[in-house]
Coordinates of C-alpha atoms and ligand atoms in Angstrom, one line a residue:
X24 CA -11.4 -4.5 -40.1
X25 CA -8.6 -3.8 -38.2
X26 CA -8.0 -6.2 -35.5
X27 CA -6.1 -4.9 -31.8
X28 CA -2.7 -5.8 -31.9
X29 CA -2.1 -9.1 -29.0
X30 CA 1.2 -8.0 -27.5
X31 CA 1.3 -5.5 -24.3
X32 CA 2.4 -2.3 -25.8
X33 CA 4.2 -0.9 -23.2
X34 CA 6.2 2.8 -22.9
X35 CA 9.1 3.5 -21.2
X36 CA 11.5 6.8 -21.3
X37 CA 13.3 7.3 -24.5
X38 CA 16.1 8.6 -23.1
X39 CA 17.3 10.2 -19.4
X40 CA 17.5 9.1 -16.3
X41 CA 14.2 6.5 -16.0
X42 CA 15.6 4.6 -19.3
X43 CA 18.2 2.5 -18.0
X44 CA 16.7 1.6 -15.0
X45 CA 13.0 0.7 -16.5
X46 CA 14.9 -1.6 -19.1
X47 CA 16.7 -3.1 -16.9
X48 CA 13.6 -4.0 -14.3
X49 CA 12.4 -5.6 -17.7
X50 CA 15.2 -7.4 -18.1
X51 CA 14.9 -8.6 -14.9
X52 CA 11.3 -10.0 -15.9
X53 CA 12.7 -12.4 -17.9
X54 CA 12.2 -9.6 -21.6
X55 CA 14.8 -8.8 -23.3
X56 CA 14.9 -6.9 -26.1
X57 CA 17.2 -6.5 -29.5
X58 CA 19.6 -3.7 -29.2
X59 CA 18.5 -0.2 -29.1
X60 CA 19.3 1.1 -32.6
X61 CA 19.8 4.8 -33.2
X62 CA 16.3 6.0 -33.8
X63 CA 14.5 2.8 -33.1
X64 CA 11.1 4.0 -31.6
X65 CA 9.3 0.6 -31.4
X66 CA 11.3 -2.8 -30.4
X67 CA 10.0 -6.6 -30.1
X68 CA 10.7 -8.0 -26.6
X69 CA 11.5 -11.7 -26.6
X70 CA 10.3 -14.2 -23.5
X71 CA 6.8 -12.3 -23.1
X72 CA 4.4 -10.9 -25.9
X73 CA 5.3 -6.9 -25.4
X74 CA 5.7 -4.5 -27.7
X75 CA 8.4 -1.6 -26.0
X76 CA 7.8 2.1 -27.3
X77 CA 10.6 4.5 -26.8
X78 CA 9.5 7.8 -25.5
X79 CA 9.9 11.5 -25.0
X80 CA 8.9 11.5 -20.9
X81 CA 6.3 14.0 -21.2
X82 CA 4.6 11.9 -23.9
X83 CA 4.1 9.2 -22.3
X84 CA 1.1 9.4 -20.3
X85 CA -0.8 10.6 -23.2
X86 CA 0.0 7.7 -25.0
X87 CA -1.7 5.2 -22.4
X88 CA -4.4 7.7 -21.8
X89 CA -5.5 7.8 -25.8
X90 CA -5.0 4.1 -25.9
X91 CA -1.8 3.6 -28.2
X92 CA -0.1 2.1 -25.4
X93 CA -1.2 -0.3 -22.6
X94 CA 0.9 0.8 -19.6
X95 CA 4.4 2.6 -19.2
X96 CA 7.1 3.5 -16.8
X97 CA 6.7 7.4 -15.9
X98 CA 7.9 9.8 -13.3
X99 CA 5.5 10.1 -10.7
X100 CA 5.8 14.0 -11.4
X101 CA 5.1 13.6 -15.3
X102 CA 1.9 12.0 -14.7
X103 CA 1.1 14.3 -12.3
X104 CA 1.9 17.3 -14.4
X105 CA -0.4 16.2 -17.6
X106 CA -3.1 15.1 -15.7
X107 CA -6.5 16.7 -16.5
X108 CA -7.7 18.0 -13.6
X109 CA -10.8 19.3 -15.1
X110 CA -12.3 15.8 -15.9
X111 CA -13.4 13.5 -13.6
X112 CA -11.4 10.2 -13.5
X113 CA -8.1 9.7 -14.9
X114 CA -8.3 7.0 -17.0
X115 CA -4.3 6.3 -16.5
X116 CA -3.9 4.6 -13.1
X117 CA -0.8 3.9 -10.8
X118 CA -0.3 0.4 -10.4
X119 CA 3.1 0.2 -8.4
X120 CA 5.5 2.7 -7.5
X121 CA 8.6 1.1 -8.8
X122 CA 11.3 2.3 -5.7
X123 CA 13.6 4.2 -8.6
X124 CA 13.9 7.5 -10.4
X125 CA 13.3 9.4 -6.6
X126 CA 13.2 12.8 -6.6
X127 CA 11.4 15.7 -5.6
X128 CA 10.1 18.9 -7.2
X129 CA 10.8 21.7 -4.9
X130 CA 10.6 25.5 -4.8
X131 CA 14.2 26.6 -4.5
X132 CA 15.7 30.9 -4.1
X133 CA 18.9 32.6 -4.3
X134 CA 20.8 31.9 -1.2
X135 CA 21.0 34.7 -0.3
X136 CA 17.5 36.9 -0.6
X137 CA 14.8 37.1 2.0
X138 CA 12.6 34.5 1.1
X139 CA 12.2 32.2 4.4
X140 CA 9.0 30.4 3.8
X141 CA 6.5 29.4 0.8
X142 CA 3.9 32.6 2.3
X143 CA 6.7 35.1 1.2
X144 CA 6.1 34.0 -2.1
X145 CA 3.0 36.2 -2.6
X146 CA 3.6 38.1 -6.0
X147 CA 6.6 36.7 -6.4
X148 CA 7.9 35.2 -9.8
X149 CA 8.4 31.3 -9.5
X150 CA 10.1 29.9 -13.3
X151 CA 9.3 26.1 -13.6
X152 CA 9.0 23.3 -16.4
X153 CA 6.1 22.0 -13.9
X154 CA 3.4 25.5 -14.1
X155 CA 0.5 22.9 -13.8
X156 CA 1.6 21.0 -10.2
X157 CA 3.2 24.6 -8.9
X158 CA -0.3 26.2 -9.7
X159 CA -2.4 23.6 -7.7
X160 CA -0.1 23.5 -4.9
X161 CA 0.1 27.4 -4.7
X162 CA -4.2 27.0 -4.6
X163 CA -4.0 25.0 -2.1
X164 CA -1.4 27.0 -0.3
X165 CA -3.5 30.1 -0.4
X166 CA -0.2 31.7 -2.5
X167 CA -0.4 34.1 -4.9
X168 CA 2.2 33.6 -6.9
X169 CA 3.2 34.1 -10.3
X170 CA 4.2 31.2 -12.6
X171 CA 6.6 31.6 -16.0
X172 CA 7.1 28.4 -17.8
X173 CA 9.9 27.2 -19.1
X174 CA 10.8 24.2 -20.2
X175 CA 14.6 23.3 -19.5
X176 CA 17.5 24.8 -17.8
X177 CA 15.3 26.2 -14.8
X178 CA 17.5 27.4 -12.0
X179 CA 19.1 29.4 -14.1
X180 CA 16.0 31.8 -13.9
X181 CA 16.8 33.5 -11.0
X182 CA 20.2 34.8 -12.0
X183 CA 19.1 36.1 -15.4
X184 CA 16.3 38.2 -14.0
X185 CA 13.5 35.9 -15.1
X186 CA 12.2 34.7 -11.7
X187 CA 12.4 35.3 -8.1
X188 CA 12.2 31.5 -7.6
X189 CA 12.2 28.4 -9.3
X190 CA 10.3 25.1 -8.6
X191 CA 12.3 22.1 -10.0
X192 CA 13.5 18.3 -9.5
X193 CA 16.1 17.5 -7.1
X194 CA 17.6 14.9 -7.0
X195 CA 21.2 15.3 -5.5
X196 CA 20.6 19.0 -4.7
X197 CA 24.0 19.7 -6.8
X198 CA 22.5 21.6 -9.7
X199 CA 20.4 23.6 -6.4
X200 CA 24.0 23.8 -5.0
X201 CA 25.7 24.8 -8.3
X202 CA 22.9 27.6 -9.2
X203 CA 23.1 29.1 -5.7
X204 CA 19.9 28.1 -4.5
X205 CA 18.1 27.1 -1.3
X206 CA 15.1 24.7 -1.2
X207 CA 12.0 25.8 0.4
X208 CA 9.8 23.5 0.1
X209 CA 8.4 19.9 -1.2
X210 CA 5.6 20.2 -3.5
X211 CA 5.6 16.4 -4.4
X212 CA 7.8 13.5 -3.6
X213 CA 8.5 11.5 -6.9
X214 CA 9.7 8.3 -8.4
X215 CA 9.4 6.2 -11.0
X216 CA 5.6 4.5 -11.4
X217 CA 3.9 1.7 -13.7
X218 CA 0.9 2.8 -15.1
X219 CA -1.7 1.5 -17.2
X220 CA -5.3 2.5 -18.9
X221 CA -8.6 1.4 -16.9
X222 CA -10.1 -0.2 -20.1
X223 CA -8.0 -2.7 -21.3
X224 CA -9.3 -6.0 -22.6
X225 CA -9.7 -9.0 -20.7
X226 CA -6.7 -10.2 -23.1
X227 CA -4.7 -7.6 -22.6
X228 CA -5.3 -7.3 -18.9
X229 CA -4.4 -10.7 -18.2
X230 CA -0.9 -10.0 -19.9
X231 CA -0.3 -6.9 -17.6
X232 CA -0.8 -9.0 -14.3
X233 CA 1.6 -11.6 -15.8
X234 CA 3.7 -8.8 -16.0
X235 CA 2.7 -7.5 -13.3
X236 CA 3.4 -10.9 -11.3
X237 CA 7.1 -10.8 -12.5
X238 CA 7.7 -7.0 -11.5
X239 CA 6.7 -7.8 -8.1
X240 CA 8.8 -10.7 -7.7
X241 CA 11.9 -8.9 -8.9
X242 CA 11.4 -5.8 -6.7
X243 CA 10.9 -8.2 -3.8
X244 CA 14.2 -10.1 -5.2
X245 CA 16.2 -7.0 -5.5
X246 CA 14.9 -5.8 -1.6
X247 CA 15.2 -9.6 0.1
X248 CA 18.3 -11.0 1.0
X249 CA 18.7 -15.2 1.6
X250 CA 20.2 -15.4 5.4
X251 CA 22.6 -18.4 6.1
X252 CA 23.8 -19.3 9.5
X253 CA 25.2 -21.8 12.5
X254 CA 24.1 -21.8 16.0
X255 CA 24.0 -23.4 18.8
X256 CA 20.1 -24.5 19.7
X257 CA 20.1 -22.4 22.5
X258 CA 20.6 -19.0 20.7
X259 CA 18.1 -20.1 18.0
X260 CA 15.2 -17.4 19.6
X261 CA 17.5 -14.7 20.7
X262 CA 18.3 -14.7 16.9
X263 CA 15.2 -15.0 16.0
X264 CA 14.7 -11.5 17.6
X265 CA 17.6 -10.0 16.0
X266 CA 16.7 -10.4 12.5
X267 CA 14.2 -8.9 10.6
X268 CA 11.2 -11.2 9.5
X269 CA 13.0 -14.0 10.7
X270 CA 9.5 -15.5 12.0
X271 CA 9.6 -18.8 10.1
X272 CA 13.1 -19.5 9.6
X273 CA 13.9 -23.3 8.7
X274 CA 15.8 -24.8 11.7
X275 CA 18.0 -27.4 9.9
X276 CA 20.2 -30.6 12.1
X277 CA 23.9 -30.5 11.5
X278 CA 24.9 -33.9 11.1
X279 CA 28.3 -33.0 12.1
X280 CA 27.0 -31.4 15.3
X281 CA 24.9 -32.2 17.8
X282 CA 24.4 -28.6 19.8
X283 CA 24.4 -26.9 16.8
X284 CA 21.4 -26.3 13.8
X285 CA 21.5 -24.2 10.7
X286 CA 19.2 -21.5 10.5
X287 CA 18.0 -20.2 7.1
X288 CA 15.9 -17.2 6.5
X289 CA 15.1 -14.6 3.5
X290 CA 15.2 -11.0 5.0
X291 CA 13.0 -8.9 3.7
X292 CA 14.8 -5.6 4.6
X293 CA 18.2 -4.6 4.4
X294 CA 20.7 -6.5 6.8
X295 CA 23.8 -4.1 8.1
X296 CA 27.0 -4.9 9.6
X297 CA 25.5 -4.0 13.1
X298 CA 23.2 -7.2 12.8
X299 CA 25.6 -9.3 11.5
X300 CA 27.4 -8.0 14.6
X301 CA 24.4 -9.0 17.1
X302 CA 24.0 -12.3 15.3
X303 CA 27.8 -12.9 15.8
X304 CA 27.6 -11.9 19.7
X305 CA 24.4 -14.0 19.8
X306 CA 26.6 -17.2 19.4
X307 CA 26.1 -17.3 15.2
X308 CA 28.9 -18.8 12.9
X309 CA 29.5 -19.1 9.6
X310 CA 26.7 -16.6 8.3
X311 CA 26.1 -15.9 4.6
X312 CA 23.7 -13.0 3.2
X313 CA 23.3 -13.6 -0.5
X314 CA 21.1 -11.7 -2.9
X315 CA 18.0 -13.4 -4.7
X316 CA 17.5 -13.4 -7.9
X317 CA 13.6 -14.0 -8.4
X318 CA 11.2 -15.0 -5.7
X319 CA 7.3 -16.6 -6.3
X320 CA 5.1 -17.9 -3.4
Ligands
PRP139 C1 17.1 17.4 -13.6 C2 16.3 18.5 -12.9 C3 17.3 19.3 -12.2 C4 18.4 18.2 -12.0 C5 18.4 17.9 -10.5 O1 17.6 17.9 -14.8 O2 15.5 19.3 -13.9 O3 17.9 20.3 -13.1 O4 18.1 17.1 -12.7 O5 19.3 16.9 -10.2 P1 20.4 17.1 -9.0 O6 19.6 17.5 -7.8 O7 20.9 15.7 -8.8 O8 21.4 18.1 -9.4 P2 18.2 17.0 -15.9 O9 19.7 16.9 -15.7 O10 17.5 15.7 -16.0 O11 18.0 17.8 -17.3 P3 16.7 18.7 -17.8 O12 16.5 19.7 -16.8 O13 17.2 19.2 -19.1 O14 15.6 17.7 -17.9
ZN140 ZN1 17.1 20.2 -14.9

């Protein structure tokens, strides 16, 4: 009989840009992992039962919806693109979006042609690696367009002949910028997302939100800053409505001075020099922003 294996199997990218930063959000979980040898495929994690399986991108939704692997770390736009529309239910599920890996997949033209909206796009050619989003989005749209797959090397099309526009990821526009070519339009906002089957066992299940549990923690880490500060007691709530989720700060006595408390407080968005500025103007000393490395309630 064969028996389920116990650890988490778990997917991430093999190689490109969601690799690094889906190892290292593991990392930051507490699981660390031997190094990547050349070829490797499959590697132990150490501090939590998980089995890590190294990926081609486009694979790896199909390996959580057959059931070799429990969850993984895909592009929003990978999942998208291999979903099966036809059936009802997909039976892999977002369960965070993970805040890296943005991009967007946009229809992009020459510069320079005619093109000014997605409705002059009727019988035109559009070349994409992504023919199964593009299609639904050009329903929707009421365009009739044509779609050529291909699977790399994209906005190129245009200046070989193949297509009168492309639909692609951008990222930092520069390969747009490089090609000669003009976005038009959005057809989906991506990032990087965790994503698991619907019919894992109770075992295996309870693993994922342990997982799941340290994921959270570290994102809210990563986003949360630990405020420090001196003030007088008198600018306590005019700082109070400077700072961000500064609600329940903890109001501590100095020993050393009377008029004066500390005041400490984790921000939960990001803290620029203009508030530092306000807090400083407010009557504030000494203040310290540190990161935070893991936080539980
Ligand atoms: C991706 C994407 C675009 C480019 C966009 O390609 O397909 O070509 O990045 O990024 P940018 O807006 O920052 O220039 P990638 O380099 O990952 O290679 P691929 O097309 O072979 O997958
Ligand atoms: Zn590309």
């Amino acid at each position: 009989m064969i028996t389920k294996p116990q650890n988490l199997r778990i997917a991430v990218q093999k190689s490109g840009r969601l690799n690094a930063p889906s190892m290292q959000l593991l990392e930051h979980c507490g699981i660390h992992f031997e190094s990547v040898r050349n070829g490797a495929l499959s590697l132990k994690g150490s501090g939590f039962p998980i089995d890590l399986f190294l990926i081609r991108d486009d694979n790896i939704p199909g390996f959580i919806r057959s059931g070799l692997c429990d969850a993984g770390i895909v592009g929003l736009d990978v999942l998208e693109e291999t979903a099966d529309t036809e059936s009802d239910g997909d039976n892999a599920v977002i369960l965070r979006p993970l805040g890296f890996g943005k991009c967007r997949l946009s229809i992009a033209v020459p510069t320079a042609c005619g093109i000014v909206g997605p409705q002059d796009l009727n019988a035109k050619t559009i070349a994409t690696s992504h023919p199964n989003i593009l299609r639904r989005y050009l329903k929707r749209s009421g365009i009739n367009a044509i779609v050529t797959e291909l699977s790399g090397s994209v906005e190129i099309a245009p200046a070989l002949g193949l297509a009168d526009a492309i639909c692609d990821l951008v990222s930092t526009g520069q390969t747009l910028m490089t090609n000669r070519l003009r976005e038009l339009t959005t057809v989906l906002s991506s990032e990087a997302v965790l994503v698991c089957r619907n019919d894992l066992s109770p075992d295996q299940e309870q693993l994922l939100n342990r997982l799941l549990q340290r994921i959270d923690s570290s994102i809210r880490a990563s986003r949360s800053r630990y405020i420090m500060m001196n003030a007088p007691k008198s600018s306590v709530d005019k700082i109070k409505e400077i700072l961000p989720g500064m609600e329940h700060p903890s109001i501590l006595n100095l020993s050393h001075d009377q008029e004066k408390v500390a005041i400490h407080t984790v921000a939960d968005e990001p803290i620029f020099w203009s508030t530092l500025e306000q807090l400083k103007l407010a009557g504030a000393s000494s203040i310290l922003v540190v990161p935070i490395e893991k936080i539980i309630d």
